[in-house]
Amino acid sequence: MATEEWVKRAIENSKTYEELPQRVRTLLPLIEWKAKVKEHCIQKGFGWNDSLASTSCSEPEYYEDLLRFYRYNYRLFPYHLSDYVCRVLRVTPFKYYCDLLYTVMREEKSYDQIPNFAAADIVQQVGIGRNEYIAIMNKCKAKKLLWRVNKSIAKEFLPVTPLDINMQPWWAVGVVNLSEQEFRALTPEELKACQDGCKPGGCQVADLDRQLLQQLYKKGLIHLDVPIRPNDHVSIPPLEGFVSNKDSEEEGKGDPLEALLYAVFVATSERASVGELAGILSVDVPKLQMAISIACRLGFGTRLTPPHQGEGEGQQAQTGDMGLELDLADASASSASAPGAGPPKDGAPALAIAGMGAGEGGQATALVVDAEVTSYLMMGALSPGLKRHSVTLFEGGRVTGKEVIAELVVELRASVEAAEQFEGEMRNLATYAKALAQALDCIRSAGGNRPVEVLRKESLAGLAPSAACRVLSHAYAAVVPITPLPYPPLPLNPNTPGPTNFGPTAEAGTPWLQLALYTAMAQGPLTVVLVCGQRLWRLPPHLASCTHVLVWPWDLESVRAQTSPVMLESAFLLFSLNEYLSRTAVMVQPLNLPEGSDVATLSAVQIPLPPLSKGSMLQGVDTKTGAKVQVQRPANFDDAVNKLGLEHALGSLRFMRPTPATTAHSDENVNRSNLPMDSAQDSSEEAAAGGDAGEKDGGDWVPLHLQLGLPLAPAALCDLVCSQATAAKFLDSDSRRQHQEGQAQLQQQLFSIISDYGACSNCQAVMGNKEDDAISFVDLPIYNLLFDGKQIRQLDYTDYQQGIGCLCIE
């Protein structure tokens, strides 16, 4: 195994067989070395002249094997090698895709097995989409016995000539090697066009007759190149003709071009040239040129012509014979690590607030959504326009352009109106569409003439955190994530220059934020923090007599939880805690609730941020009914908002009414959760009925959770947050600067708590080569802790542990 890895690295470093150590050459004969070299070069899509492949086999053999490998793995046609594949081997994209379709049909595989970009190119070249493929397969299977014994009859149903190609004027025309018979059959006009294409430097589509070029292309006598220069600028319009099948992800066989194409979709900006974009993504310029060339060829990208340059000028950049080792993970591994590293163990760092810019570099404002919102839009799209934008957001990861965003808002409102007559799930989908339209209107009105874009977080997460940070910093002045978003948060640090981030940081996306909130307000529910790595043989007294608990894991992914918190019944608590603690630290809050309760039935109210009301009452939203309610301003509310820097934040504060198990006496030997069950039941019923008690004075509200970002649900909360944010002019330069200062202040409060009770996991992450792993930069607690309603203190749970508790480090 060690030798195999060494040989692989040697091939990647372009070492020849003679440069290998003698011990390796003894174990690896020359013929096996050549086979491995050829296999590696074919998988990466290298040209024969530009790689070690020239030392392992002949040029015709290499390209024939490459086409066979591409065809059987359903890859895109190798346009970057068309100078040899099309000119010498005379293999056209149409012929290649017909052979690919026959391969799929012969194996009776579904159309979904063809990757997205290859399927889109097949539709353009051959004209066979999903419906046409199914129709052909039905015709073949109707032959019954003949189909079973002779699969080649599928070729009878495939087209014989390619479709007309939408040629752009700036595309380059190349001529293939003509046979004598083909040369004699040319008309004078065709001969003149071929002669022009053979001149040094070639010619462009704009120089020749378009109809004549279509005839030559269908005969396979010319091939088209899409030249992209490093100083070109490209935009990504709404995706038209995209085929949603599957990603090419199989190890060693997946198309390396696809990952870069998706990165191009989410990172391309009209303000960035191709060369600048290559630096942002940490990839070689020729590789990025090839990916953008494919995007423009498929109609998914548009090259922007500079004002001083005509369509037909200066486009002699060549895309042929370019190496295609498109491994974003390897490229990003050598780049700078993502921002957001935690503080040193001995205390909170000094924050360089004076050096922070309010969105330096970018100009647009991004609304960041997740895959759940995107799927809601796709399922609830009641108009063709909204369907188009939903597919663009899901596949491309971004919707951009002033007119496009305006059209998206109109289509969202049209779908909401069309869903008025529906009930059940369709009404819920329409509610999300209405909330998204309201959020976009809020950002557009608060941002003035600043461009607005919609980003899908999962597409951004496909990049390395350092690359994602550079993309956000280059394109945006402000980033507004919805809440909740899947962990980890966006890789933006309030202490470094970049866009204003209205979402959480990595530390604020963990239970450390709740501990900071409880400490700032000097109140909160009874809370127990348990260290990762320990195993309990019985429940501690603070958790022994509750009926339910809220569990907040530090790492949701490790425990396979979809959302936080997770509500557990006491009967399963000990087993579940031990399972969680084997993977991450947890924060546990005991409750006494009726049987069958869940998080949705918990009596709580959400207070919108930024806070504008200065009176004794606050407007909030009842989480059970979704209605707006008035609640008494909680004690220390204003002090906590100021201390945590939330005056200009977006989000909500969730408050709950304490049940007997959520309160604790100041004496740690007295456990208020050990109440008689009849008393606990009475309190549970009172708490269950507390959803409509927001307007009453009975009982105090205690903070439960702080969410940073723009909530889309419930609809009333989205309305309150948007209206208060608009009134506060949250996207003005001064407001954004004050928010960044407040976010740095919140980070300082978090770092203060982490330095007292957390581990120095960022050092451990560096030692473990996890620089780009955002979760490794968040400190885990190293002490069992108790928040008793007033303050945090350490607990000794030695009597309840099996063995010695330790911090779980990967």
Coordinates of C-alpha atoms in Angstrom, one line a residue, residues 33-488:
W33 CA 4.6 1.6 -14.7
K34 CA 3.5 2.6 -18.2
A35 CA 0.0 1.2 -17.6
K36 CA -0.3 3.2 -14.4
V37 CA 0.9 6.4 -16.0
K38 CA -1.6 6.0 -18.9
E39 CA -4.4 5.3 -16.5
H40 CA -3.7 8.3 -14.4
C41 CA -3.4 10.7 -17.3
I42 CA -6.6 9.4 -18.8
Q43 CA -8.5 9.9 -15.6
K44 CA -7.3 13.4 -15.3
G45 CA -8.0 14.2 -18.9
F46 CA -4.4 15.3 -19.8
G47 CA -3.2 15.9 -23.3
W48 CA -0.7 13.4 -24.7
N49 CA 1.9 16.0 -25.4
D50 CA 1.6 17.7 -22.1
S51 CA 2.0 14.8 -19.7
L52 CA 3.9 11.6 -19.0
A53 CA 1.5 9.8 -21.3
S54 CA 3.9 10.5 -24.2
T55 CA 6.4 8.2 -22.5
S56 CA 4.0 5.3 -21.9
C57 CA 2.2 4.8 -25.2
S58 CA 1.7 6.1 -28.7
E59 CA -0.6 9.1 -29.4
P60 CA -3.4 7.3 -31.3
E61 CA -3.5 4.6 -28.7
Y62 CA -3.7 7.1 -25.8
Y63 CA -6.6 9.1 -27.3
E64 CA -8.5 6.0 -28.3
D65 CA -8.3 4.6 -24.8
L66 CA -9.2 8.1 -23.4
L67 CA -12.4 8.2 -25.5
R68 CA -13.3 4.7 -24.5
F69 CA -12.8 5.6 -20.8
Y70 CA -14.8 8.8 -21.2
R71 CA -17.6 7.0 -23.0
Y72 CA -18.0 4.2 -20.5
N73 CA -18.0 6.6 -17.6
Y74 CA -20.5 9.0 -19.2
R75 CA -18.2 12.0 -19.2
L76 CA -18.5 15.2 -21.2
F77 CA -16.9 15.2 -24.6
P78 CA -13.2 16.2 -24.2
Y79 CA -13.5 19.5 -26.0
H80 CA -10.1 20.6 -24.6
L81 CA -8.5 17.9 -26.7
S82 CA -10.5 18.5 -29.8
D83 CA -7.4 19.6 -31.8
Y84 CA -6.5 15.9 -32.0
V85 CA -9.8 14.1 -31.2
C86 CA -11.8 16.0 -33.8
R87 CA -9.0 17.0 -36.3
V88 CA -7.1 13.7 -36.4
L89 CA -9.3 10.9 -35.1
R90 CA -12.4 12.6 -36.7
V91 CA -14.6 11.9 -33.6
T92 CA -17.3 14.6 -33.4
P93 CA -19.3 15.3 -30.3
F94 CA -22.4 14.0 -32.1
K95 CA -20.7 10.6 -32.8
Y96 CA -19.3 10.4 -29.3
Y97 CA -22.7 11.0 -27.6
C98 CA -24.5 8.6 -29.9
D99 CA -22.0 5.9 -28.9
L100 CA -22.4 6.9 -25.2
L101 CA -26.2 6.7 -25.5
Y102 CA -25.9 3.3 -27.1
T103 CA -23.7 2.2 -24.2
V104 CA -26.3 3.3 -21.7
M105 CA -29.2 1.7 -23.6
R106 CA -27.3 -1.6 -24.1
E107 CA -26.9 -1.9 -20.4
E108 CA -30.6 -0.9 -19.9
K109 CA -29.7 1.8 -17.4
S110 CA -31.9 4.7 -16.6
Y111 CA -31.4 8.2 -18.1
D112 CA -30.6 9.5 -14.7
Q113 CA -27.3 7.7 -14.8
I114 CA -25.9 10.2 -17.3
P115 CA -24.3 13.1 -15.3
N116 CA -25.9 16.6 -15.5
F117 CA -23.5 18.4 -17.9
A118 CA -23.1 15.5 -20.2
A119 CA -26.9 15.1 -20.4
A120 CA -27.3 18.8 -21.2
D121 CA -24.7 18.6 -24.0
I122 CA -26.5 15.5 -25.4
V123 CA -29.7 17.4 -25.6
Q124 CA -27.9 20.2 -27.6
Q125 CA -26.0 17.8 -29.9
V126 CA -28.3 14.9 -30.4
G127 CA -31.7 16.1 -29.2
I128 CA -32.4 13.2 -26.9
G129 CA -33.6 14.2 -23.5
R130 CA -35.4 12.1 -20.8
N131 CA -38.6 11.7 -22.7
E132 CA -37.0 10.8 -26.0
Y133 CA -34.7 8.3 -24.2
I134 CA -37.7 6.5 -22.6
A135 CA -39.5 6.4 -25.9
I136 CA -36.5 4.8 -27.6
M137 CA -36.1 2.2 -24.8
N138 CA -39.8 1.4 -25.1
K139 CA -39.5 0.8 -28.8
C140 CA -36.5 -1.4 -28.3
K141 CA -38.2 -3.5 -25.6
A142 CA -41.2 -3.8 -27.8
K143 CA -39.0 -6.0 -30.1
K144 CA -39.0 -8.5 -27.2
L145 CA -36.8 -11.5 -28.3
L146 CA -34.9 -9.5 -30.9
W147 CA -33.9 -7.0 -28.2
R148 CA -32.8 -9.7 -25.9
V149 CA -30.5 -11.3 -28.4
N150 CA -29.3 -8.2 -30.3
K151 CA -28.9 -4.9 -28.4
S152 CA -27.5 -3.1 -31.4
I153 CA -31.0 -2.4 -32.7
A154 CA -31.0 0.6 -30.4
K155 CA -28.7 2.3 -33.0
E156 CA -31.6 2.3 -35.4
F157 CA -33.6 4.7 -33.3
L158 CA -30.7 7.2 -32.8
P159 CA -30.5 10.4 -35.0
V160 CA -28.1 10.3 -37.9
T161 CA -27.2 14.0 -38.1
P162 CA -26.5 16.6 -35.3
L163 CA -28.8 19.5 -34.5
D164 CA -28.0 23.0 -35.4
I165 CA -25.6 24.6 -33.0
N166 CA -26.1 28.0 -31.5
M167 CA -22.7 29.4 -32.6
Q168 CA -21.5 32.7 -31.1
P169 CA -19.7 35.2 -33.3
W170 CA -16.5 35.0 -31.2
W171 CA -16.1 31.2 -31.4
A172 CA -13.1 29.9 -33.3
V173 CA -13.4 27.6 -36.3
G174 CA -11.0 24.7 -36.8
V175 CA -10.8 22.4 -39.9
V176 CA -10.3 18.7 -39.6
N177 CA -7.9 16.5 -41.7
L178 CA -9.9 16.0 -44.9
S179 CA -9.6 13.0 -47.1
E180 CA -9.2 13.4 -50.8
Q181 CA -12.8 12.3 -51.4
E182 CA -14.1 14.8 -49.0
F183 CA -11.9 17.5 -50.5
R184 CA -13.2 16.9 -54.0
A185 CA -16.8 16.9 -52.8
L186 CA -16.6 20.4 -51.4
T187 CA -18.4 23.3 -53.1
P188 CA -16.5 26.4 -53.9
E189 CA -18.1 28.2 -50.9
E190 CA -17.2 25.3 -48.6
L191 CA -13.7 25.1 -49.9
K192 CA -13.2 28.9 -49.3
A193 CA -14.5 28.5 -45.7
C194 CA -12.1 25.6 -45.1
Q195 CA -9.2 27.5 -46.5
D196 CA -10.0 30.5 -44.2
G197 CA -10.1 28.1 -41.2
C198 CA -6.7 26.7 -42.1
K199 CA -5.0 30.1 -42.0
P200 CA -2.5 30.8 -39.2
G201 CA -4.5 32.1 -36.2
G202 CA -7.7 30.5 -37.7
C203 CA -10.9 32.4 -38.1
Q204 CA -14.1 33.2 -36.1
V205 CA -17.7 32.4 -36.7
A206 CA -18.4 36.1 -37.4
D207 CA -16.0 35.9 -40.4
L208 CA -17.9 33.2 -42.3
D209 CA -21.5 32.5 -43.4
R210 CA -23.4 31.0 -40.5
Q211 CA -25.5 28.7 -42.6
L212 CA -22.4 27.4 -44.4
L213 CA -20.8 26.7 -41.1
Q214 CA -23.8 24.7 -40.0
Q215 CA -23.5 22.5 -43.1
L216 CA -19.8 21.9 -42.6
Y217 CA -20.4 21.1 -38.9
K218 CA -23.1 18.6 -39.6
K219 CA -20.7 16.9 -42.1
G220 CA -18.0 16.7 -39.4
L221 CA -15.6 18.8 -41.4
I222 CA -15.0 21.6 -38.9
H223 CA -14.9 21.8 -35.1
L224 CA -15.6 24.8 -32.9
D225 CA -13.5 26.1 -30.0
V226 CA -14.8 28.5 -27.4
P227 CA -11.7 30.7 -26.5
I228 CA -11.6 32.3 -23.1
R229 CA -8.8 34.7 -22.1
P230 CA -7.5 35.4 -18.6
N231 CA -8.7 39.0 -18.8
D232 CA -12.2 38.1 -20.0
H233 CA -15.3 38.7 -17.7
V234 CA -18.1 36.2 -17.6
S235 CA -21.6 36.2 -16.1
I236 CA -23.9 33.3 -15.3
P237 CA -27.5 33.9 -16.4
P238 CA -30.5 31.8 -15.1
L239 CA -29.9 28.2 -16.2
E240 CA -31.9 27.2 -19.3
G241 CA -31.8 23.7 -20.6
F242 CA -30.1 22.3 -17.5
V243 CA -30.7 18.6 -17.0
S244 CA -31.0 17.5 -13.3
N245 CA -29.8 14.0 -13.2
K246 CA -26.8 13.3 -10.9
D247 CA -23.4 14.5 -10.1
S248 CA -20.4 12.6 -11.4
E249 CA -18.9 11.6 -8.0
E250 CA -17.5 8.1 -8.3
E251 CA -13.9 8.0 -7.1
G252 CA -11.4 7.8 -9.9
K253 CA -14.1 7.8 -12.6
G254 CA -16.0 11.0 -11.9
D255 CA -15.4 13.9 -14.3
P256 CA -13.0 16.4 -12.6
L257 CA -14.6 19.1 -14.7
E258 CA -17.9 19.0 -13.0
A259 CA -16.7 20.1 -9.5
L260 CA -15.0 23.1 -11.1
L261 CA -18.1 23.9 -13.2
Y262 CA -20.2 24.1 -10.0
A263 CA -17.6 26.3 -8.4
V264 CA -17.7 28.6 -11.4
F265 CA -21.5 28.8 -11.1
V266 CA -21.4 30.0 -7.4
A267 CA -18.2 32.1 -7.6
T268 CA -18.3 33.9 -11.0
S269 CA -18.8 37.6 -10.7
E270 CA -19.0 40.2 -13.5
R271 CA -16.5 42.3 -11.6
A272 CA -13.8 39.5 -11.6
S273 CA -11.8 38.5 -14.6
V274 CA -11.1 34.9 -15.3
G275 CA -7.5 35.3 -14.0
E276 CA -8.8 36.9 -10.8
L277 CA -11.4 34.2 -10.4
A278 CA -8.7 31.6 -10.7
G279 CA -6.9 33.2 -7.8
I280 CA -10.1 33.3 -5.7
L281 CA -10.7 29.6 -6.3
S282 CA -7.0 28.6 -6.0
V283 CA -7.0 26.8 -9.4
D284 CA -4.7 27.1 -12.4
V285 CA -5.9 29.7 -15.0
P286 CA -5.9 27.2 -17.9
K287 CA -8.1 24.8 -16.0
L288 CA -10.5 27.5 -15.2
Q289 CA -10.5 28.7 -18.8
M290 CA -11.5 25.2 -19.8
A291 CA -14.4 25.1 -17.4
I292 CA -15.7 28.5 -18.4
S293 CA -15.4 27.5 -22.0
I294 CA -17.6 24.5 -21.4
A295 CA -20.1 26.7 -19.5
C296 CA -20.3 29.2 -22.4
R297 CA -20.6 26.3 -25.0
L298 CA -23.5 24.8 -23.1
G299 CA -25.2 28.2 -22.8
F300 CA -24.8 28.4 -19.0
G301 CA -22.3 31.3 -19.2
T302 CA -22.0 34.5 -21.1
R303 CA -18.7 36.1 -22.0
L304 CA -18.9 39.9 -21.5
T305 CA -17.2 42.0 -24.2
P306 CA -15.2 45.0 -22.8
P307 CA -16.5 48.4 -24.1
H308 CA -13.4 49.1 -26.1
Q309 CA -13.4 45.7 -27.8
G310 CA -15.6 44.3 -30.6
E311 CA -17.0 40.9 -30.7
G312 CA -14.5 39.6 -33.2
E313 CA -11.3 41.2 -31.8
G314 CA -8.6 39.7 -29.6
Q315 CA -10.0 36.2 -29.1
Q316 CA -7.1 34.0 -30.1
A317 CA -6.8 32.3 -26.7
Q318 CA -6.5 28.6 -27.3
T319 CA -8.3 25.9 -25.2
G320 CA -6.9 22.9 -26.9
D321 CA -4.5 20.4 -25.3
M322 CA -4.9 21.9 -21.8
G323 CA -4.3 19.6 -18.8
L324 CA -7.4 19.0 -16.8
E325 CA -6.4 17.9 -13.3
L326 CA -9.2 19.7 -11.6
D327 CA -9.0 18.7 -8.0
L328 CA -10.3 21.6 -5.9
A329 CA -9.7 19.9 -2.7
D330 CA -5.9 19.5 -3.4
A331 CA -5.7 23.1 -4.7
S332 CA -7.5 24.5 -1.6
A333 CA -5.4 22.5 0.8
S334 CA -2.4 24.6 0.0
S335 CA -4.3 27.9 0.4
A336 CA -4.7 29.9 3.5
S337 CA -6.7 28.4 6.2
A338 CA -10.3 29.7 6.8
P339 CA -10.7 32.6 9.1
G340 CA -12.5 32.2 12.4
A341 CA -9.9 30.5 14.6
G342 CA -10.6 30.7 18.3
P343 CA -8.6 32.6 20.9
P344 CA -5.5 31.4 22.8
K345 CA -6.3 29.5 26.0
D346 CA -5.1 32.2 28.4
G347 CA -7.8 34.8 27.5
A348 CA -9.7 36.7 24.9
P349 CA -7.7 38.5 22.2
A350 CA -7.6 42.2 21.5
L351 CA -10.1 42.9 18.7
A352 CA -8.8 45.1 15.9
I353 CA -12.1 46.9 15.3
A354 CA -10.5 50.0 13.9
G355 CA -9.0 47.9 11.0
M356 CA -12.3 46.4 9.9
G357 CA -14.0 47.6 6.8
A358 CA -17.7 47.7 6.3
G359 CA -17.9 45.3 3.3
E360 CA -14.7 46.3 1.5
G361 CA -14.2 44.8 -1.9
G362 CA -17.7 43.7 -2.8
Q363 CA -20.8 45.7 -3.8
A364 CA -23.7 43.3 -3.7
T365 CA -25.8 42.0 -0.8
A366 CA -26.3 38.2 -0.6
L367 CA -29.3 36.5 0.9
V368 CA -28.0 33.0 1.9
V369 CA -30.6 30.2 1.9
D370 CA -30.3 26.4 2.4
A371 CA -31.3 23.4 0.4
E372 CA -34.6 23.1 2.3
V373 CA -35.8 26.5 1.2
T374 CA -34.7 25.7 -2.4
S375 CA -36.6 22.4 -2.3
Y376 CA -39.7 24.2 -1.0
L377 CA -39.5 26.6 -4.0
M378 CA -39.1 23.8 -6.4
M379 CA -42.1 21.8 -5.0
G380 CA -44.2 25.0 -4.6
A381 CA -43.4 26.5 -8.0
L382 CA -46.7 27.2 -9.6
S383 CA -45.3 29.3 -12.4
P384 CA -42.7 28.4 -15.1
G385 CA -40.6 31.5 -14.2
L386 CA -40.3 30.4 -10.5
K387 CA -39.4 26.9 -11.6
R388 CA -36.6 28.3 -13.7
H389 CA -35.2 30.3 -10.9
S390 CA -35.6 27.4 -8.5
V391 CA -33.6 25.1 -10.7
T392 CA -30.9 27.8 -11.1
L393 CA -30.6 28.2 -7.4
F394 CA -30.6 24.4 -6.8
E395 CA -28.1 23.5 -9.5
G396 CA -26.1 26.7 -10.0
G397 CA -26.2 27.8 -6.4
R398 CA -26.9 31.5 -7.1
V399 CA -29.5 33.8 -8.6
T400 CA -28.1 37.1 -9.6
G401 CA -29.0 40.3 -11.6
K402 CA -31.3 43.2 -10.8
E403 CA -33.9 42.2 -13.4
V404 CA -33.6 38.5 -12.4
I405 CA -34.2 39.2 -8.7
A406 CA -37.1 41.5 -9.6
E407 CA -38.6 38.8 -11.7
L408 CA -38.1 36.2 -8.9
V409 CA -40.0 38.4 -6.4
V410 CA -42.9 38.8 -8.9
E411 CA -43.0 35.0 -9.5
L412 CA -42.9 34.3 -5.8
R413 CA -45.9 36.5 -5.2
A414 CA -47.7 35.0 -8.2
S415 CA -47.2 31.5 -6.7
V416 CA -48.5 32.7 -3.4
E417 CA -51.7 34.1 -5.0
A418 CA -52.1 30.9 -7.0
A419 CA -51.8 28.8 -3.8
E420 CA -54.6 30.7 -2.0
Q421 CA -57.1 28.0 -3.0
F422 CA -54.9 25.1 -1.8
E423 CA -54.7 23.6 1.6
G424 CA -52.2 21.6 3.7
E425 CA -48.6 21.2 2.4
M426 CA -49.1 23.5 -0.6
R427 CA -50.1 26.4 1.7
N428 CA -47.0 25.8 3.8
L429 CA -44.9 26.0 0.6
A430 CA -46.6 29.2 -0.3
T431 CA -45.8 30.6 3.1
Y432 CA -42.1 30.0 2.5
A433 CA -42.4 31.7 -0.9
K434 CA -44.1 34.7 0.7
A435 CA -41.5 35.0 3.4
L436 CA -38.6 34.8 0.8
A437 CA -40.3 37.5 -1.3
Q438 CA -40.6 39.7 1.8
A439 CA -37.0 39.1 2.7
L440 CA -35.8 40.1 -0.7
D441 CA -38.0 43.2 -0.7
C442 CA -36.5 44.1 2.7
I443 CA -33.0 43.8 1.5
R444 CA -33.7 45.7 -1.8
S445 CA -35.4 48.6 0.1
A446 CA -32.7 48.8 2.8
G447 CA -29.8 48.4 0.3
G448 CA -30.9 51.2 -2.1
N449 CA -29.2 50.6 -5.5
R450 CA -26.9 47.9 -4.2
P451 CA -27.3 44.6 -6.2
V452 CA -29.0 41.7 -4.5
E453 CA -28.2 38.0 -5.0
V454 CA -29.5 34.8 -3.6
L455 CA -26.9 32.1 -2.6
R456 CA -27.4 28.5 -1.7
K457 CA -25.2 27.6 1.3
E458 CA -24.6 24.0 0.2
S459 CA -23.2 25.2 -3.1
L460 CA -20.8 27.5 -1.2
A461 CA -19.9 24.7 1.1
G462 CA -18.6 22.7 -1.9
L463 CA -15.6 25.1 -1.8
A464 CA -12.8 25.0 0.7
P465 CA -13.6 27.5 3.6
S466 CA -10.7 29.7 2.5
A467 CA -11.9 29.8 -1.1
A468 CA -15.5 30.4 0.1
C469 CA -14.3 33.3 2.2
R470 CA -12.5 34.9 -0.8
V471 CA -15.6 34.5 -2.9
L472 CA -17.8 36.2 -0.4
S473 CA -15.2 39.0 0.3
H474 CA -14.8 39.7 -3.4
A475 CA -18.4 39.8 -4.4
Y476 CA -20.4 41.1 -1.4
A477 CA -20.5 44.1 1.0
A478 CA -23.1 42.3 3.2
V479 CA -24.2 38.8 3.7
V480 CA -27.6 38.0 5.2
P481 CA -28.1 34.3 6.0
I482 CA -31.5 32.9 6.9
T483 CA -31.9 31.2 10.2
P484 CA -31.5 28.4 11.0
L485 CA -28.8 27.3 8.6
P486 CA -27.0 24.0 8.7
Y487 CA -23.7 24.0 10.7
P488 CA -20.9 25.1 10.1

